Amino acid sequence: MLADWARQPLADTTRVLVTSSRHSVYSGMVPGWLAGIYDRKQLLIDLAPLAERAGAELVIAEVTGVDPVRQSLQLSTGVEMGFDLLSLAIGGEIESVCFSSLGKDVLPIRPMDEFIHRWQELRQSGLRLHVGGIGGGAAGVELILGVDAALRTAGRRGKVALIAPADGFLAGHATKVRNLALAELARREIEVHFASAEATGDALVLSNGEHLSFDVVIVATGSRAPGWIKASGLACSDDGFVSVGAEMRSVSHPAIFAAGDIIERVDRKLARSGVHAVKAGPVLAANLRAVVCGGKLRQYQPSGRTLYLLATGDRRAILSWGGFATVGRLAWWLKDQIDRRFVRRYS
Ligand SMILES: Cc1cc2nc3c(=O)[nH]c(=O)nc-3n(C[C@H](O)[C@H](O)[C@H](O)COP(=O)(O)OP(=O)(O)OC[C@H]3O[C@@H](n4cnc5c(N)ncnc54)[C@H](O)[C@@H]3O)c2cc1C
């Protein structure tokens, strides 16, 4: 949207970007950063110059509520901000309260800037040897492989384990992708526990009865929507994600558009992934412009297969494209090119 406004100013409007952090972390490069391949600076997109080029005021604050009828946002600063048109792209949160009895060494992957800060602190105080990862989605698998690579480089590896229910392990990917990932985890001697986990005292208790202890537990369970969305009265899915149609517009409040991990499409199933968040962006921008200037709304209807590249932390990657899967250095090269190009484009 900011890129669209920078390319072609949206005349006679006041544009505001509200964001909880001035720097946006590019998630695709986080596993590579964990593995020591990238510097922290390489993952960050500074939103201030982008907002400036887009002619948008930058407000650093957390949105804590939305009133879709009065058309206003409540901000963490206490300010109430009115809007005629709203684009919601706040991503999801991680449910980590259930692991809080483990103490300070629980690291939810979101908010991602906080995760990076806390991992850096841990790294400075000496890498922990025993690391558990909870969550078997693409992010969980990439993160634990990244941690393993970092510990191996430091020559200080202890127990490294991934915990996820079997039906949540790379769900949505082809069997061949899951098998390649399992082979990679086995080759690296990363324990895989197909179970769900909860914390009791300072240990993890798995649904199969096992008790596990780690120095650090990374929580990468799937995104959940912040409670204030559903409480606002916006039409939502049962689990609180904003219900939108193919035009990325709220089905209940037409002044509100949304994209990325915070939405649930009512017309089709769409995986929550960066690929769809990024590809829906131009459609959302075009539709905001169409509402302001008049014109037909576009639809975001991805067809065919979606390319996913999962970093293995050792300058290799698993390529997943529909039923096709492969692993190796070429896949990493491709991922590295795509990721660096994305960050460069907005930097
Ligand atoms: C480690 C990791 C690796 C991943 N790798 C890939 C990959 O390779 N390919 C892929 O397709 N997907 C990947 N994903 C998934 C991808 O990160 C998400 O699908 C994507 O980021 C969703 O984009 P989004 O814009 O909806 O949300 P986000 O990228 O989370 O952005 C939300 C933004 O809103 C801000 N924000 C949040 N809440 C508020 C609030 N209340 N008020 C104001 N601002 C707020 C945040 O600071 C953030 O800048 C990965 C995820 C993780 C965790």
CSV table of C-alpha atoms and ligand atoms in Angstrom, one decimal:
chain,number,residue,atom,x,y,z
A,1,MET,CA,0.0,0.0,0.0
A,2,LEU,CA,2.8,2.4,0.9
A,3,ALA,CA,4.6,1.4,-2.3
A,4,ASP,CA,1.4,2.1,-4.2
A,5,TRP,CA,1.0,5.5,-2.6
A,6,ALA,CA,4.6,6.4,-3.3
A,7,ARG,CA,4.3,5.5,-7.0
A,8,GLN,CA,1.1,7.4,-7.4
A,9,PRO,CA,-0.1,9.8,-4.7
A,10,LEU,CA,-3.6,9.4,-3.6
A,11,ALA,CA,-4.9,13.0,-4.0
A,12,ASP,CA,-7.1,14.7,-1.4
A,13,THR,CA,-6.6,12.2,1.3
A,14,THR,CA,-4.8,12.1,4.6
A,15,ARG,CA,-2.9,8.9,5.0
A,16,VAL,CA,-1.7,7.5,8.2
A,17,LEU,CA,0.4,4.4,9.0
A,18,VAL,CA,-0.1,3.1,12.5
A,19,THR,CA,2.4,0.5,13.5
A,20,SER,CA,3.6,-0.9,16.8
A,21,SER,CA,7.2,-0.8,15.6
A,22,ARG,CA,9.2,1.5,13.3
A,23,HIS,CA,11.0,-1.5,11.8
A,24,SER,CA,9.2,-4.3,10.2
A,25,VAL,CA,11.0,-7.7,10.6
A,26,TYR,CA,11.1,-9.7,7.4
A,27,SER,CA,10.1,-13.2,8.7
A,28,GLY,CA,11.5,-15.1,5.8
A,29,MET,CA,15.1,-14.3,6.8
A,30,VAL,CA,14.7,-14.9,10.6
A,31,PRO,CA,15.7,-18.6,10.4
A,32,GLY,CA,18.8,-17.6,8.4
A,33,TRP,CA,19.6,-14.9,11.0
A,34,LEU,CA,19.2,-17.5,13.8
A,35,ALA,CA,21.7,-19.7,11.9
A,36,GLY,CA,24.2,-16.8,11.7
A,37,ILE,CA,23.8,-16.3,8.0
A,38,TYR,CA,22.4,-12.8,8.1
A,39,ASP,CA,23.0,-9.8,10.4
A,40,ARG,CA,20.1,-8.3,12.3
A,41,LYS,CA,20.1,-5.2,10.1
A,42,GLN,CA,19.5,-7.3,7.0
A,43,LEU,CA,16.1,-8.5,8.3
A,44,LEU,CA,14.7,-5.1,9.0
A,45,ILE,CA,12.7,-2.7,6.9
A,46,ASP,CA,12.6,0.8,8.2
A,47,LEU,CA,9.0,2.0,7.7
A,48,ALA,CA,9.8,5.7,8.3
A,49,PRO,CA,11.3,6.5,4.8
A,50,LEU,CA,8.6,4.3,3.2
A,51,ALA,CA,5.9,6.3,4.9
A,52,GLU,CA,7.5,9.5,4.0
A,53,ARG,CA,7.7,8.5,0.3
A,54,ALA,CA,4.1,7.5,0.5
A,55,GLY,CA,3.1,10.9,2.0
A,56,ALA,CA,1.8,9.1,5.1
A,57,GLU,CA,2.1,10.2,8.7
A,58,LEU,CA,3.9,7.6,10.7
A,59,VAL,CA,2.3,6.9,14.1
A,60,ILE,CA,4.2,4.4,16.3
A,61,ALA,CA,1.6,2.9,18.6
A,62,GLU,CA,-0.3,-0.3,19.1
A,63,VAL,CA,-3.9,-0.5,17.9
A,64,THR,CA,-5.8,-1.9,20.9
A,65,GLY,CA,-9.3,-1.7,19.6
A,66,VAL,CA,-11.4,-0.8,16.6
A,67,ASP,CA,-15.0,0.6,16.5
A,68,PRO,CA,-16.2,-0.3,13.0
A,69,VAL,CA,-19.5,1.6,13.4
A,70,ARG,CA,-18.0,4.9,14.6
A,71,GLN,CA,-15.0,4.2,12.4
A,72,SER,CA,-12.3,4.8,14.9
A,73,LEU,CA,-9.2,3.1,16.3
A,74,GLN,CA,-8.1,3.0,19.9
A,75,LEU,CA,-4.3,3.4,20.2
A,76,SER,CA,-2.1,2.3,23.1
A,77,THR,CA,-1.1,6.0,23.5
A,78,GLY,CA,-4.7,6.7,24.6
A,79,VAL,CA,-5.5,8.5,21.3
A,80,GLU,CA,-8.7,7.7,19.4
A,81,MET,CA,-8.2,8.0,15.7
A,82,GLY,CA,-11.1,8.3,13.2
A,83,PHE,CA,-10.9,6.9,9.7
A,84,ASP,CA,-13.0,6.8,6.5
A,85,LEU,CA,-11.2,3.8,5.2
A,86,LEU,CA,-9.1,1.3,7.1
A,87,SER,CA,-6.7,-1.4,6.0
A,88,LEU,CA,-6.0,-3.9,8.7
A,89,ALA,CA,-2.8,-5.9,8.3
A,90,ILE,CA,-1.6,-6.6,11.8
A,91,GLY,CA,-0.7,-10.3,11.4
A,92,GLY,CA,-1.4,-12.7,14.2
A,93,GLU,CA,-0.2,-13.3,17.7
A,94,ILE,CA,1.2,-16.4,19.4
A,95,GLU,CA,-0.6,-18.0,22.3
A,96,SER,CA,2.2,-18.5,24.9
A,97,VAL,CA,0.5,-17.8,28.2
A,98,CYS,CA,0.0,-21.6,28.6
A,99,PHE,CA,3.8,-21.9,28.8
A,100,SER,CA,4.4,-19.0,31.2
A,101,SER,CA,5.2,-21.3,34.1
A,102,LEU,CA,8.5,-22.2,32.4
A,103,GLY,CA,9.7,-18.6,33.3
A,104,LYS,CA,11.7,-16.2,31.3
A,105,ASP,CA,13.2,-18.6,28.8
A,106,VAL,CA,10.0,-19.0,26.8
A,107,LEU,CA,10.4,-17.2,23.5
A,108,PRO,CA,7.2,-16.8,21.4
A,109,ILE,CA,8.2,-16.1,17.8
A,110,ARG,CA,5.8,-13.1,17.7
A,111,PRO,CA,6.1,-10.2,18.2
A,112,MET,CA,9.1,-10.9,16.0
A,113,ASP,CA,11.1,-7.8,17.0
A,114,GLU,CA,10.8,-8.9,20.6
A,115,PHE,CA,11.8,-12.5,19.7
A,116,ILE,CA,14.9,-11.2,17.9
A,117,HIS,CA,15.8,-8.9,20.8
A,118,ARG,CA,15.4,-11.7,23.4
A,119,TRP,CA,17.4,-14.3,21.3
A,120,GLN,CA,20.2,-11.7,21.0
A,121,GLU,CA,20.2,-11.2,24.7
A,122,LEU,CA,20.4,-15.0,25.2
A,123,ARG,CA,23.2,-15.2,22.7
A,124,GLN,CA,25.2,-12.5,24.4
A,125,SER,CA,24.8,-14.2,27.8
A,126,GLY,CA,26.0,-17.5,26.3
A,127,LEU,CA,24.0,-19.8,24.0
A,128,ARG,CA,21.8,-22.3,25.8
A,129,LEU,CA,22.5,-25.9,25.0
A,130,HIS,CA,19.1,-27.5,25.3
A,131,VAL,CA,16.5,-25.9,23.1
A,132,GLY,CA,12.9,-27.0,22.4
A,133,GLY,CA,10.8,-25.8,19.6
A,134,ILE,CA,7.0,-26.1,19.8
A,135,GLY,CA,5.1,-25.9,16.6
A,136,GLY,CA,5.5,-28.0,13.4
A,137,GLY,CA,4.5,-25.5,10.8
A,138,ALA,CA,7.1,-24.3,8.3
A,139,ALA,CA,8.3,-21.6,10.7
A,140,GLY,CA,8.7,-24.0,13.6
A,141,VAL,CA,10.7,-26.4,11.4
A,142,GLU,CA,12.9,-23.7,10.0
A,143,LEU,CA,13.5,-22.1,13.4
A,144,ILE,CA,14.7,-25.3,15.1
A,145,LEU,CA,17.0,-26.1,12.1
A,146,GLY,CA,18.4,-22.6,12.4
A,147,VAL,CA,19.0,-23.0,16.2
A,148,ASP,CA,20.7,-26.3,15.5
A,149,ALA,CA,23.0,-24.7,13.0
A,150,ALA,CA,23.8,-21.8,15.4
A,151,LEU,CA,24.6,-24.3,18.2
A,152,ARG,CA,26.8,-26.4,15.9
A,153,THR,CA,28.7,-23.4,14.7
A,154,ALA,CA,29.3,-22.4,18.3
A,155,GLY,CA,30.4,-26.0,19.1
A,156,ARG,CA,28.0,-26.1,22.1
A,157,ARG,CA,25.1,-28.3,21.2
A,158,GLY,CA,23.0,-30.1,23.7
A,159,LYS,CA,19.5,-31.5,23.2
A,160,VAL,CA,17.5,-29.9,20.4
A,161,ALA,CA,13.9,-31.0,19.9
A,162,LEU,CA,10.8,-30.2,17.9
A,163,ILE,CA,7.4,-30.9,19.4
A,164,ALA,CA,4.3,-30.9,17.3
A,165,PRO,CA,1.1,-33.0,16.9
A,166,ALA,CA,1.6,-35.3,13.9
A,167,ASP,CA,-1.3,-33.8,12.0
A,168,GLY,CA,0.2,-30.3,12.5
A,169,PHE,CA,3.6,-31.2,11.1
A,170,LEU,CA,4.0,-29.2,7.8
A,171,ALA,CA,0.2,-29.5,7.4
A,172,GLY,CA,-0.8,-28.4,3.9
A,173,HIS,CA,2.5,-29.5,2.4
A,174,ALA,CA,2.9,-32.6,0.3
A,175,THR,CA,4.0,-35.9,1.9
A,176,LYS,CA,7.3,-35.6,0.1
A,177,VAL,CA,8.0,-32.3,1.7
A,178,ARG,CA,7.2,-33.7,5.2
A,179,ASN,CA,9.5,-36.7,4.5
A,180,LEU,CA,12.4,-34.5,3.4
A,181,ALA,CA,12.0,-32.3,6.5
A,182,LEU,CA,11.9,-35.4,8.7
A,183,ALA,CA,15.0,-36.8,7.0
A,184,GLU,CA,16.8,-33.5,7.6
A,185,LEU,CA,15.8,-33.4,11.3
A,186,ALA,CA,16.9,-37.0,11.7
A,187,ARG,CA,20.2,-36.3,9.9
A,188,ARG,CA,20.9,-33.4,12.3
A,189,GLU,CA,19.9,-35.5,15.4
A,190,ILE,CA,17.0,-33.2,16.3
A,191,GLU,CA,14.5,-35.1,18.3
A,192,VAL,CA,10.9,-35.0,17.0
A,193,HIS,CA,8.1,-35.5,19.4
A,194,PHE,CA,4.7,-36.0,17.7
A,195,ALA,CA,2.6,-34.7,20.6
A,196,SER,CA,1.0,-31.6,21.9
A,197,ALA,CA,2.7,-29.9,24.9
A,198,GLU,CA,1.8,-27.9,27.9
A,199,ALA,CA,3.9,-26.5,30.7
A,200,THR,CA,3.7,-27.8,34.3
A,201,GLY,CA,6.2,-26.0,36.5
A,202,ASP,CA,9.5,-25.8,34.8
A,203,ALA,CA,8.9,-28.8,32.5
A,204,LEU,CA,6.9,-29.5,29.3
A,205,VAL,CA,4.4,-32.3,29.7
A,206,LEU,CA,3.6,-34.0,26.4
A,207,SER,CA,0.2,-35.5,25.5
A,208,ASN,CA,2.0,-38.9,25.3
A,209,GLY,CA,3.0,-38.6,28.9
A,210,GLU,CA,6.7,-37.6,28.4
A,211,HIS,CA,8.3,-34.9,30.5
A,212,LEU,CA,10.9,-32.7,28.8
A,213,SER,CA,13.1,-29.9,30.2
A,214,PHE,CA,15.0,-27.3,28.1
A,215,ASP,CA,17.0,-24.2,28.8
A,216,VAL,CA,15.0,-22.3,26.1
A,217,VAL,CA,11.6,-23.1,24.5
A,218,ILE,CA,10.7,-21.3,21.2
A,219,VAL,CA,7.0,-21.2,20.7
A,220,ALA,CA,6.0,-21.1,17.0
A,221,THR,CA,2.4,-22.4,17.2
A,222,GLY,CA,0.2,-20.9,14.6
A,223,SER,CA,-1.2,-17.4,14.5
A,224,ARG,CA,-4.1,-16.4,16.7
A,225,ALA,CA,-6.2,-13.2,16.2
A,226,PRO,CA,-6.1,-10.6,19.0
A,227,GLY,CA,-9.3,-10.6,21.0
A,228,TRP,CA,-10.2,-7.0,20.3
A,229,ILE,CA,-11.0,-7.8,16.7
A,230,LYS,CA,-13.9,-10.1,17.5
A,231,ALA,CA,-15.0,-7.9,20.5
A,232,SER,CA,-15.3,-5.0,18.0
A,233,GLY,CA,-18.4,-6.5,16.3
A,234,LEU,CA,-16.6,-6.9,12.9
A,235,ALA,CA,-17.7,-10.1,11.2
A,236,CYS,CA,-15.2,-12.8,12.1
A,237,SER,CA,-14.5,-16.5,11.9
A,238,ASP,CA,-15.2,-18.5,15.0
A,239,ASP,CA,-11.6,-18.1,16.1
A,240,GLY,CA,-11.7,-14.3,15.6
A,241,PHE,CA,-10.1,-13.7,12.2
A,242,VAL,CA,-11.6,-10.9,10.1
A,243,SER,CA,-14.0,-12.3,7.5
A,244,VAL,CA,-13.3,-10.9,4.1
A,245,GLY,CA,-14.3,-11.7,0.5
A,246,ALA,CA,-12.1,-11.9,-2.5
A,247,GLU,CA,-11.9,-8.1,-2.6
A,248,MET,CA,-10.2,-8.2,0.8
A,249,ARG,CA,-13.1,-6.2,2.2
A,250,SER,CA,-14.8,-6.9,5.5
A,251,VAL,CA,-18.1,-8.7,4.8
A,252,SER,CA,-19.8,-6.7,7.5
A,253,HIS,CA,-18.2,-3.2,7.3
A,254,PRO,CA,-17.3,-2.0,3.8
A,255,ALA,CA,-15.0,0.8,5.1
A,256,ILE,CA,-12.6,-1.9,6.4
A,257,PHE,CA,-10.2,-3.9,4.2
A,258,ALA,CA,-7.8,-6.5,5.6
A,259,ALA,CA,-5.0,-8.8,4.4
A,260,GLY,CA,-2.4,-11.1,5.6
A,261,ASP,CA,-2.5,-13.5,8.6
A,262,ILE,CA,-5.4,-11.6,10.3
A,263,ILE,CA,-8.0,-12.6,7.7
A,264,GLU,CA,-10.2,-15.6,7.0
A,265,ARG,CA,-11.6,-15.7,3.4
A,266,VAL,CA,-15.3,-16.5,3.3
A,267,ASP,CA,-15.2,-17.6,-0.4
A,268,ARG,CA,-12.3,-20.1,-0.2
A,269,LYS,CA,-9.6,-21.5,2.0
A,270,LEU,CA,-6.4,-19.6,1.9
A,271,ALA,CA,-3.3,-20.6,3.9
A,272,ARG,CA,-1.9,-18.0,6.2
A,273,SER,CA,1.5,-17.3,4.7
A,274,GLY,CA,3.8,-14.5,3.7
A,275,VAL,CA,3.3,-15.4,0.1
A,276,HIS,CA,-0.4,-14.6,0.2
A,277,ALA,CA,0.1,-11.6,2.5
A,278,VAL,CA,2.5,-10.1,0.0
A,279,LYS,CA,0.6,-11.0,-3.2
A,280,ALA,CA,-2.7,-9.7,-1.8
A,281,GLY,CA,-1.1,-6.3,-1.0
A,282,PRO,CA,-1.3,-4.8,-4.5
A,283,VAL,CA,-5.0,-5.9,-4.7
A,284,LEU,CA,-5.8,-4.3,-1.4
A,285,ALA,CA,-4.0,-1.1,-2.4
A,286,ALA,CA,-5.8,-1.0,-5.8
A,287,ASN,CA,-9.1,-1.5,-4.0
A,288,LEU,CA,-8.5,1.3,-1.5
A,289,ARG,CA,-7.7,3.5,-4.5
A,290,ALA,CA,-10.8,2.4,-6.3
A,291,VAL,CA,-13.0,3.3,-3.3
A,292,VAL,CA,-11.4,6.8,-3.1
A,293,CYS,CA,-11.2,7.6,-6.8
A,294,GLY,CA,-14.1,5.4,-8.2
A,295,GLY,CA,-13.5,2.3,-10.2
A,296,LYS,CA,-14.0,-1.5,-10.1
A,297,LEU,CA,-12.7,-3.5,-7.2
A,298,ARG,CA,-10.2,-6.3,-7.9
A,299,GLN,CA,-10.1,-9.8,-6.5
A,300,TYR,CA,-7.3,-11.7,-5.0
A,301,GLN,CA,-7.6,-15.2,-6.5
A,302,PRO,CA,-4.3,-17.1,-6.5
A,303,SER,CA,-4.5,-20.0,-8.8
A,304,GLY,CA,-2.2,-23.0,-9.1
A,305,ARG,CA,0.6,-24.0,-6.8
A,306,THR,CA,2.4,-21.8,-4.3
A,307,LEU,CA,6.2,-21.9,-3.9
A,308,TYR,CA,7.5,-22.3,-0.4
A,309,LEU,CA,11.2,-22.5,0.5
A,310,LEU,CA,12.1,-23.7,3.9
A,311,ALA,CA,15.6,-22.8,5.1
A,312,THR,CA,17.6,-25.6,6.7
A,313,GLY,CA,20.1,-23.3,8.4
A,314,ASP,CA,23.1,-24.6,6.6
A,315,ARG,CA,22.7,-22.7,3.3
A,316,ARG,CA,20.4,-25.3,1.9
A,317,ALA,CA,16.6,-25.2,1.7
A,318,ILE,CA,13.6,-27.5,1.1
A,319,LEU,CA,11.6,-26.4,-2.0
A,320,SER,CA,7.9,-27.2,-1.8
A,321,TRP,CA,5.7,-26.5,-4.9
A,322,GLY,CA,2.5,-28.4,-5.0
A,323,GLY,CA,3.4,-32.1,-5.1
A,324,PHE,CA,7.0,-31.4,-6.1
A,325,ALA,CA,9.7,-31.2,-3.5
A,326,THR,CA,13.5,-31.1,-3.4
A,327,VAL,CA,16.2,-30.1,-1.0
A,328,GLY,CA,19.6,-28.6,-1.6
A,329,ARG,CA,21.8,-25.6,-2.2
A,330,LEU,CA,20.0,-24.4,-5.3
A,331,ALA,CA,16.8,-24.1,-3.4
A,332,TRP,CA,18.7,-22.0,-0.8
A,333,TRP,CA,20.2,-19.8,-3.5
A,334,LEU,CA,16.7,-19.1,-4.8
A,335,LYS,CA,15.3,-18.4,-1.4
A,336,ASP,CA,18.2,-16.1,-0.6
A,337,GLN,CA,17.7,-14.2,-3.9
A,338,ILE,CA,14.0,-13.8,-3.3
A,339,ASP,CA,14.3,-12.7,0.3
A,340,ARG,CA,17.1,-10.2,-0.3
A,341,ARG,CA,15.3,-8.7,-3.2
A,342,PHE,CA,12.2,-8.3,-1.1
A,343,VAL,CA,14.0,-6.4,1.6
A,344,ARG,CA,16.0,-4.3,-0.9
A,345,ARG,CA,12.8,-3.3,-2.7
A,346,TYR,CA,11.5,-1.7,0.5
A,347,SER,CA,14.7,-0.4,1.9
B,1,LIG,C1,10.1,-17.5,11.4
B,1,LIG,C2,9.1,-17.4,10.3
B,1,LIG,C3,9.4,-17.6,9.0
B,1,LIG,C4,8.4,-17.5,8.0
B,1,LIG,N1,8.8,-17.7,6.7
B,1,LIG,C5,7.9,-17.6,5.7
B,1,LIG,C6,8.3,-17.9,4.4
B,1,LIG,O1,9.4,-18.2,4.1
B,1,LIG,N2,7.3,-17.8,3.4
B,1,LIG,C7,6.0,-17.5,3.7
B,1,LIG,O2,5.1,-17.4,2.9
B,1,LIG,N3,5.6,-17.2,5.0
B,1,LIG,C8,6.5,-17.3,6.0
B,1,LIG,N4,6.2,-17.0,7.3
B,1,LIG,C9,4.8,-16.5,7.6
B,1,LIG,C10,4.7,-15.0,7.4
B,1,LIG,O3,5.6,-14.4,8.3
B,1,LIG,C11,3.4,-14.5,7.7
B,1,LIG,O4,2.4,-15.2,7.0
B,1,LIG,C12,3.3,-13.0,7.2
B,1,LIG,O5,4.3,-12.2,7.9
B,1,LIG,C13,2.0,-12.4,7.5
B,1,LIG,O6,2.0,-11.0,7.1
B,1,LIG,P1,1.1,-9.9,7.8
B,1,LIG,O7,1.4,-8.7,7.1
B,1,LIG,O8,-0.3,-10.4,7.9
B,1,LIG,O9,1.7,-9.9,9.3
B,1,LIG,P2,3.1,-9.5,9.9
B,1,LIG,O10,4.2,-9.8,8.9
B,1,LIG,O11,3.1,-10.1,11.2
B,1,LIG,O12,3.0,-7.9,10.1
B,1,LIG,C14,2.2,-7.3,11.0
B,1,LIG,C15,2.7,-5.9,11.3
B,1,LIG,O13,1.7,-5.2,12.1
B,1,LIG,C16,2.3,-4.7,13.3
B,1,LIG,N5,1.3,-4.9,14.3
B,1,LIG,C17,0.9,-6.0,14.9
B,1,LIG,N6,-0.1,-5.8,15.8
B,1,LIG,C18,-0.3,-4.5,15.8
B,1,LIG,C19,-1.1,-3.6,16.5
B,1,LIG,N7,-2.0,-4.1,17.4
B,1,LIG,N8,-1.1,-2.3,16.2
B,1,LIG,C20,-0.2,-1.8,15.3
B,1,LIG,N9,0.7,-2.6,14.6
B,1,LIG,C21,0.6,-3.9,14.8
B,1,LIG,C22,3.6,-5.6,13.5
B,1,LIG,O14,4.5,-4.8,14.2
B,1,LIG,C23,4.0,-5.9,12.1
B,1,LIG,O15,4.8,-4.9,11.6
B,1,LIG,C24,7.1,-17.1,8.3
B,1,LIG,C25,6.8,-16.9,9.7
B,1,LIG,C26,7.7,-17.0,10.6
B,1,LIG,C27,7.3,-16.8,12.1
